Each structure stands twice: as C-alpha cells, then as structure tokens.
mmCIF file of C-alpha atoms in Angstrom:
data_model
loop_
_atom_site.group_PDB
_atom_site.id
_atom_site.type_symbol
_atom_site.label_atom_id
_atom_site.label_comp_id
_atom_site.label_asym_id
_atom_site.label_seq_id
_atom_site.Cartn_x
_atom_site.Cartn_y
_atom_site.Cartn_z
ATOM 1 C CA UNK A 7 -63.455 -47.865 11.220
ATOM 2 C CA UNK A 8 -65.462 -48.277 14.415
ATOM 3 C CA UNK A 9 -63.336 -45.935 16.506
ATOM 4 C CA UNK A 10 -65.119 -42.837 17.740
ATOM 5 C CA UNK A 11 -63.038 -39.864 18.942
ATOM 6 C CA UNK A 12 -63.870 -38.555 22.416
ATOM 7 C CA UNK A 13 -64.348 -34.768 22.518
ATOM 8 C CA UNK A 14 -61.936 -32.948 24.852
ATOM 9 C CA UNK A 15 -64.898 -31.772 26.936
ATOM 10 C CA UNK A 16 -65.986 -35.373 27.759
ATOM 11 C CA UNK A 17 -64.114 -37.449 30.340
ATOM 12 C CA UNK A 18 -63.359 -41.132 29.892
ATOM 13 C CA UNK A 19 -65.925 -42.321 32.460
ATOM 14 C CA UNK A 20 -68.757 -40.491 30.711
ATOM 15 C CA UNK A 21 -67.466 -41.686 27.339
ATOM 16 C CA UNK A 22 -67.491 -45.297 28.571
ATOM 17 C CA UNK A 23 -71.125 -44.921 29.669
ATOM 18 C CA UNK A 24 -71.938 -43.306 26.317
ATOM 19 C CA UNK A 25 -70.964 -46.532 24.524
ATOM 20 C CA UNK A 26 -73.284 -48.545 26.771
ATOM 21 C CA UNK A 27 -76.430 -46.950 28.177
ATOM 22 C CA UNK A 28 -76.081 -43.872 25.992
ATOM 23 C CA UNK A 29 -75.841 -45.693 22.682
ATOM 24 C CA UNK A 30 -78.513 -48.283 23.550
ATOM 25 C CA UNK A 31 -81.106 -45.719 24.651
ATOM 26 C CA UNK A 32 -80.370 -43.301 21.811
ATOM 27 C CA UNK A 33 -80.594 -46.032 19.176
ATOM 28 C CA UNK A 34 -83.947 -47.225 20.542
ATOM 29 C CA UNK A 35 -85.498 -43.756 20.683
ATOM 30 C CA UNK A 36 -83.992 -42.042 17.646
ATOM 31 C CA UNK A 37 -82.817 -44.921 15.457
ATOM 32 C CA UNK A 38 -85.546 -47.541 15.788
ATOM 33 C CA UNK A 39 -88.256 -45.264 17.172
ATOM 34 C CA UNK A 40 -87.664 -42.411 14.737
ATOM 35 C CA UNK A 41 -88.568 -39.923 17.463
ATOM 36 C CA UNK A 42 -88.298 -36.294 16.378
ATOM 37 C CA UNK A 43 -89.709 -32.869 17.209
ATOM 38 C CA UNK A 44 -93.429 -33.127 17.954
ATOM 39 C CA UNK A 45 -93.571 -36.933 18.217
ATOM 40 C CA UNK A 46 -95.889 -38.239 20.930
ATOM 41 C CA UNK A 47 -93.771 -40.941 22.538
ATOM 42 C CA UNK A 48 -94.334 -43.292 25.458
ATOM 43 C CA UNK A 49 -91.433 -44.531 27.590
ATOM 44 C CA UNK A 50 -91.982 -47.653 29.700
ATOM 45 C CA UNK A 51 -89.493 -48.239 32.522
ATOM 46 C CA UNK A 52 -87.443 -45.426 34.025
ATOM 47 C CA UNK A 53 -84.300 -47.277 35.013
ATOM 48 C CA UNK A 54 -80.824 -46.603 33.662
ATOM 49 C CA UNK A 55 -81.860 -46.873 30.005
ATOM 50 C CA UNK A 56 -85.336 -45.384 30.334
ATOM 51 C CA UNK A 57 -84.030 -42.326 32.171
ATOM 52 C CA UNK A 58 -81.729 -41.589 29.246
ATOM 53 C CA UNK A 59 -84.414 -42.486 26.720
ATOM 54 C CA UNK A 60 -86.648 -39.859 28.300
ATOM 55 C CA UNK A 61 -83.841 -37.269 28.104
ATOM 56 C CA UNK A 62 -83.093 -38.021 24.439
ATOM 57 C CA UNK A 63 -86.771 -37.808 23.474
ATOM 58 C CA UNK A 64 -87.150 -34.491 25.325
ATOM 59 C CA UNK A 65 -84.014 -33.124 23.653
ATOM 60 C CA UNK A 66 -85.484 -34.060 20.265
ATOM 61 C CA UNK A 67 -88.524 -31.939 21.083
ATOM 62 C CA UNK A 68 -90.913 -34.866 21.530
ATOM 63 C CA UNK A 69 -93.925 -34.911 23.864
ATOM 64 C CA UNK A 70 -93.011 -37.662 26.331
ATOM 65 C CA UNK A 71 -95.394 -39.825 28.350
ATOM 66 C CA UNK A 72 -93.629 -41.942 30.973
ATOM 67 C CA UNK A 73 -94.839 -45.133 32.654
ATOM 68 C CA UNK A 74 -93.162 -46.496 35.785
ATOM 69 C CA UNK A 75 -94.349 -48.318 38.890
ATOM 70 C CA UNK A 76 -91.962 -46.234 41.018
ATOM 71 C CA UNK A 77 -93.259 -42.835 42.128
ATOM 72 C CA UNK A 78 -89.687 -41.553 42.537
ATOM 73 C CA UNK A 79 -88.879 -42.534 38.939
ATOM 74 C CA UNK A 80 -91.990 -40.789 37.628
ATOM 75 C CA UNK A 81 -91.085 -37.644 39.550
ATOM 76 C CA UNK A 82 -87.528 -37.776 38.208
ATOM 77 C CA UNK A 83 -88.802 -38.121 34.624
ATOM 78 C CA UNK A 84 -91.156 -35.151 34.984
ATOM 79 C CA UNK A 85 -88.319 -33.020 36.330
ATOM 80 C CA UNK A 86 -86.264 -34.041 33.280
ATOM 81 C CA UNK A 87 -88.946 -32.742 30.933
ATOM 82 C CA UNK A 88 -91.527 -35.520 30.473
ATOM 83 C CA UNK A 89 -95.024 -34.202 29.724
ATOM 84 C CA UNK A 90 -96.999 -36.741 31.799
ATOM 85 C CA UNK A 91 -96.226 -39.733 34.019
ATOM 86 C CA UNK A 92 -98.339 -42.652 35.258
ATOM 87 C CA UNK A 93 -97.964 -46.177 36.652
ATOM 88 C CA UNK A 94 -99.151 -47.818 33.421
ATOM 89 C CA UNK A 95 -98.805 -46.883 29.760
ATOM 90 C CA UNK A 96 -102.494 -47.821 29.421
ATOM 91 C CA UNK A 97 -103.307 -44.549 31.191
ATOM 92 C CA UNK A 98 -102.271 -42.861 27.941
ATOM 93 C CA UNK A 99 -104.197 -45.029 25.485
ATOM 94 C CA UNK A 100 -106.298 -42.053 24.393
ATOM 95 C CA UNK A 101 -103.343 -39.682 23.938
ATOM 96 C CA UNK A 102 -102.452 -40.785 20.394
ATOM 97 C CA UNK A 103 -98.971 -42.125 21.150
ATOM 98 C CA UNK A 104 -97.139 -42.629 17.860
ATOM 99 C CA UNK A 105 -94.194 -44.545 19.323
ATOM 100 C CA UNK A 106 -93.766 -46.451 22.581
ATOM 101 C CA UNK A 107 -90.316 -47.572 23.752
ATOM 102 C CA UNK A 108 -90.510 -50.539 26.134
ATOM 103 C CA UNK A 109 -87.343 -50.505 28.210
ATOM 104 C CA UNK A 110 -88.804 -53.146 30.558
ATOM 105 C CA UNK A 111 -89.874 -55.906 28.177
ATOM 106 C CA UNK A 112 -91.793 -57.647 30.940
ATOM 107 C CA UNK A 113 -94.435 -59.415 28.796
ATOM 108 C CA UNK A 114 -97.349 -57.322 30.095
ATOM 109 C CA UNK A 115 -95.499 -54.070 29.363
ATOM 110 C CA UNK A 116 -95.114 -55.004 25.683
ATOM 111 C CA UNK A 117 -98.717 -56.203 25.432
ATOM 112 C CA UNK A 118 -99.914 -52.997 27.123
ATOM 113 C CA UNK A 119 -97.767 -50.906 24.768
ATOM 114 C CA UNK A 120 -99.550 -52.454 21.776
ATOM 115 C CA UNK A 121 -102.918 -51.661 23.350
ATOM 116 C CA UNK A 122 -101.872 -48.078 24.114
ATOM 117 C CA UNK A 123 -100.172 -47.140 20.845
ATOM 118 C CA UNK A 124 -102.163 -45.206 18.238
ATOM 119 C CA UNK A 125 -103.279 -46.780 14.931
ATOM 120 C CA UNK A 126 -100.281 -47.068 12.630
ATOM 121 C CA UNK A 127 -97.982 -46.691 15.616
ATOM 122 C CA UNK A 128 -94.791 -48.483 16.536
ATOM 123 C CA UNK A 129 -93.686 -50.352 19.670
ATOM 124 C CA UNK A 130 -89.922 -50.640 20.166
ATOM 125 C CA UNK A 131 -88.851 -53.405 22.570
ATOM 126 C CA UNK A 132 -85.501 -52.999 24.317
ATOM 127 C CA UNK A 133 -85.883 -54.744 27.684
ATOM 128 C CA UNK A 134 -85.741 -58.491 28.183
ATOM 129 C CA UNK A 135 -87.306 -58.967 31.620
ATOM 130 C CA UNK A 136 -89.380 -61.692 29.944
ATOM 131 C CA UNK A 137 -88.286 -63.575 26.839
ATOM 132 C CA UNK A 138 -91.890 -64.430 25.911
ATOM 133 C CA UNK A 139 -94.726 -62.004 25.259
ATOM 134 C CA UNK A 140 -98.424 -62.634 24.656
ATOM 135 C CA UNK A 141 -99.904 -59.926 22.459
ATOM 136 C CA UNK A 142 -103.385 -59.285 21.096
ATOM 137 C CA UNK A 143 -102.958 -59.954 17.383
ATOM 138 C CA UNK A 144 -106.341 -58.340 16.752
ATOM 139 C CA UNK A 145 -104.910 -55.033 18.019
ATOM 140 C CA UNK A 146 -101.778 -55.543 15.948
ATOM 141 C CA UNK A 147 -103.755 -56.195 12.771
ATOM 142 C CA UNK A 148 -106.598 -53.703 13.160
ATOM 143 C CA UNK A 149 -104.229 -50.895 14.158
ATOM 144 C CA UNK A 150 -101.719 -51.876 11.463
ATOM 145 C CA UNK A 151 -99.166 -51.341 14.213
ATOM 146 C CA UNK A 152 -95.590 -52.630 14.227
ATOM 147 C CA UNK A 153 -93.420 -54.146 16.929
ATOM 148 C CA UNK A 154 -89.655 -53.935 16.431
ATOM 149 C CA UNK A 155 -86.647 -54.841 18.502
ATOM 150 C CA UNK A 156 -83.669 -52.655 19.334
ATOM 151 C CA UNK A 157 -80.242 -53.802 20.449
ATOM 152 C CA UNK A 158 -77.075 -51.789 20.972
ATOM 153 C CA UNK A 159 -76.467 -49.142 18.367
ATOM 154 C CA UNK A 160 -74.009 -47.738 15.856
ATOM 155 C CA UNK A 161 -70.849 -45.606 15.944
ATOM 156 C CA UNK A 162 -73.040 -42.742 14.677
ATOM 157 C CA UNK A 163 -75.289 -43.143 17.720
ATOM 158 C CA UNK A 164 -72.233 -42.921 19.991
ATOM 159 C CA UNK A 165 -71.012 -39.795 18.173
ATOM 160 C CA UNK A 166 -74.405 -38.153 18.651
ATOM 161 C CA UNK A 167 -74.422 -38.995 22.366
ATOM 162 C CA UNK A 168 -70.857 -37.719 22.821
ATOM 163 C CA UNK A 169 -71.784 -34.471 21.069
ATOM 164 C CA UNK A 170 -74.757 -34.014 23.417
ATOM 165 C CA UNK A 171 -72.351 -34.584 26.330
ATOM 166 C CA UNK A 172 -69.889 -32.096 24.829
ATOM 167 C CA UNK A 173 -72.680 -29.503 24.692
ATOM 168 C CA UNK A 174 -73.561 -30.210 28.332
ATOM 169 C CA UNK A 175 -77.034 -31.477 27.443
ATOM 170 C CA UNK A 176 -76.582 -35.061 28.695
ATOM 171 C CA UNK A 177 -74.745 -36.512 31.656
ATOM 172 C CA UNK A 178 -75.037 -40.165 32.678
ATOM 173 C CA UNK A 179 -75.144 -41.143 36.358
ATOM 174 C CA UNK A 180 -72.062 -43.287 36.903
ATOM 175 C CA UNK A 181 -70.253 -45.009 39.742
ATOM 176 C CA UNK A 182 -66.556 -45.773 39.411
ATOM 177 C CA UNK A 183 -65.285 -49.126 40.666
ATOM 178 C CA UNK A 184 -61.872 -50.793 40.532
ATOM 179 C CA UNK A 185 -61.011 -54.093 38.838
ATOM 180 C CA UNK A 186 -61.012 -55.773 42.256
ATOM 181 C CA UNK A 187 -64.545 -54.487 42.925
ATOM 182 C CA UNK A 188 -66.027 -55.935 39.709
ATOM 183 C CA UNK A 189 -67.238 -59.252 41.269
ATOM 184 C CA UNK A 190 -69.003 -57.329 44.044
ATOM 185 C CA UNK A 191 -70.416 -54.932 41.450
ATOM 186 C CA UNK A 192 -71.836 -57.830 39.427
ATOM 187 C CA UNK A 193 -73.541 -59.190 42.547
ATOM 188 C CA UNK A 194 -75.051 -55.781 43.261
ATOM 189 C CA UNK A 195 -76.329 -55.651 39.671
ATOM 190 C CA UNK A 196 -77.963 -59.076 40.093
ATOM 191 C CA UNK A 197 -79.652 -57.896 43.279
ATOM 192 C CA UNK A 198 -80.927 -54.713 41.647
ATOM 193 C CA UNK A 199 -78.929 -52.503 44.007
ATOM 194 C CA UNK A 200 -77.218 -50.414 41.324
ATOM 195 C CA UNK A 201 -79.076 -47.250 40.323
ATOM 196 C CA UNK A 202 -76.384 -45.743 38.079
ATOM 197 C CA UNK A 203 -73.953 -47.237 35.534
ATOM 198 C CA UNK A 204 -70.892 -49.034 36.918
ATOM 199 C CA UNK A 205 -67.680 -48.039 35.149
ATOM 200 C CA UNK A 206 -64.509 -49.973 35.928
ATOM 201 C CA UNK A 207 -61.531 -47.622 36.242
ATOM 202 C CA UNK A 208 -57.888 -48.672 36.627
ATOM 203 C CA UNK A 209 -57.171 -46.875 39.927
#
C-alpha cells in the first residue's frame, strides 16, 4: 500500500531523489507548513532541501522570503522565484511572515524564526544542525505562535512531487554514483562537499 507508481516521463534517478529530498521538502512546506497561494513564507537555509522548499513554495503561489549566509544561494533562490533574499530571517521581521520553514535547525536559526514570524504564525523545523534550541518563550506566548517539527513525508507527498516532475515543473540536482563509490560519497557528504543529491545506480 506504500508503493507509488513512477510516471513514464520521470526517470528512476529523479524518482529516487523524489522519495528523499523531494518528499521531505514538500512535506515541510505544504504538509506541515500549509503553504498555499498568497502565503508569506520564510525559508531558512538554501541547501539541498531548502532549494526545493523554495521551488515548492513558489509553485504554490506563495510569496517567498529566503535567508542564507551564502550569496550564491540567495542569488539562486531569487532566480528560482523567491521574492526577497537576505543573510538573516530577522531582516524580514516586519514583513508579516505567516510561516517560516527552518531547513537549518542551527539553534539560532530556530530562535530567529520565532522572532521573525508574525503573530499567530508557525515555525516548521526540519534541520538538525543543533539538537538543542533556546527560544524566547515570551515571543512564543505573546505571539501565540507555534513551533512544529517535520520529518520525511507520505506516499501522497511523493505522488505530488512525481506529478510536478512529470509536468516538467521540478527537477532535482542529482549525481549518480556506483555501489563501489558509496563509501567515498559518504565521506564527501560528511565534509560538506556534495551540493546535489547522491543517487546510487547499479552501473
């Protein structure tokens, strides 16, 4: 009951990435974040997941505000349809952000997201750069804000991502490696040298 058919227009490498980065980002933005047309949404961290999160939010018709320390990542997000980009999500604290997706989860990023989100807003935490976060409970209480987690996704999320791929609206940056190259690939991941998604292919 968890099998999801791959459309003829989508190759196996893209489909593999859809069940990983695709599903995780989509679930955070659409499932947990509830992002839809007109939503003002903040995206923190434009790595593999954040890049896709930005794309999904734009495709939903949301107004996207991106925060990344890397100038190249901010430029990439703007080219993909983000409305504004800055180094910190705090730069958008007066923009009325209804939802902020924290793909970094680096303690300060989550705390900053709570400070930046609008009253009644929601912060969705995906990243686990830090497993402990210090937040201002005064902001949480007075704003009546919520902080929720997001992990993985559902078969429905995968179907939605595959359909977007079928329509040519989403393509995930991938790098194919062989079974023998997996140990080296894992080392590169640890060192932060992988900018796309590694997909092991039986060559």
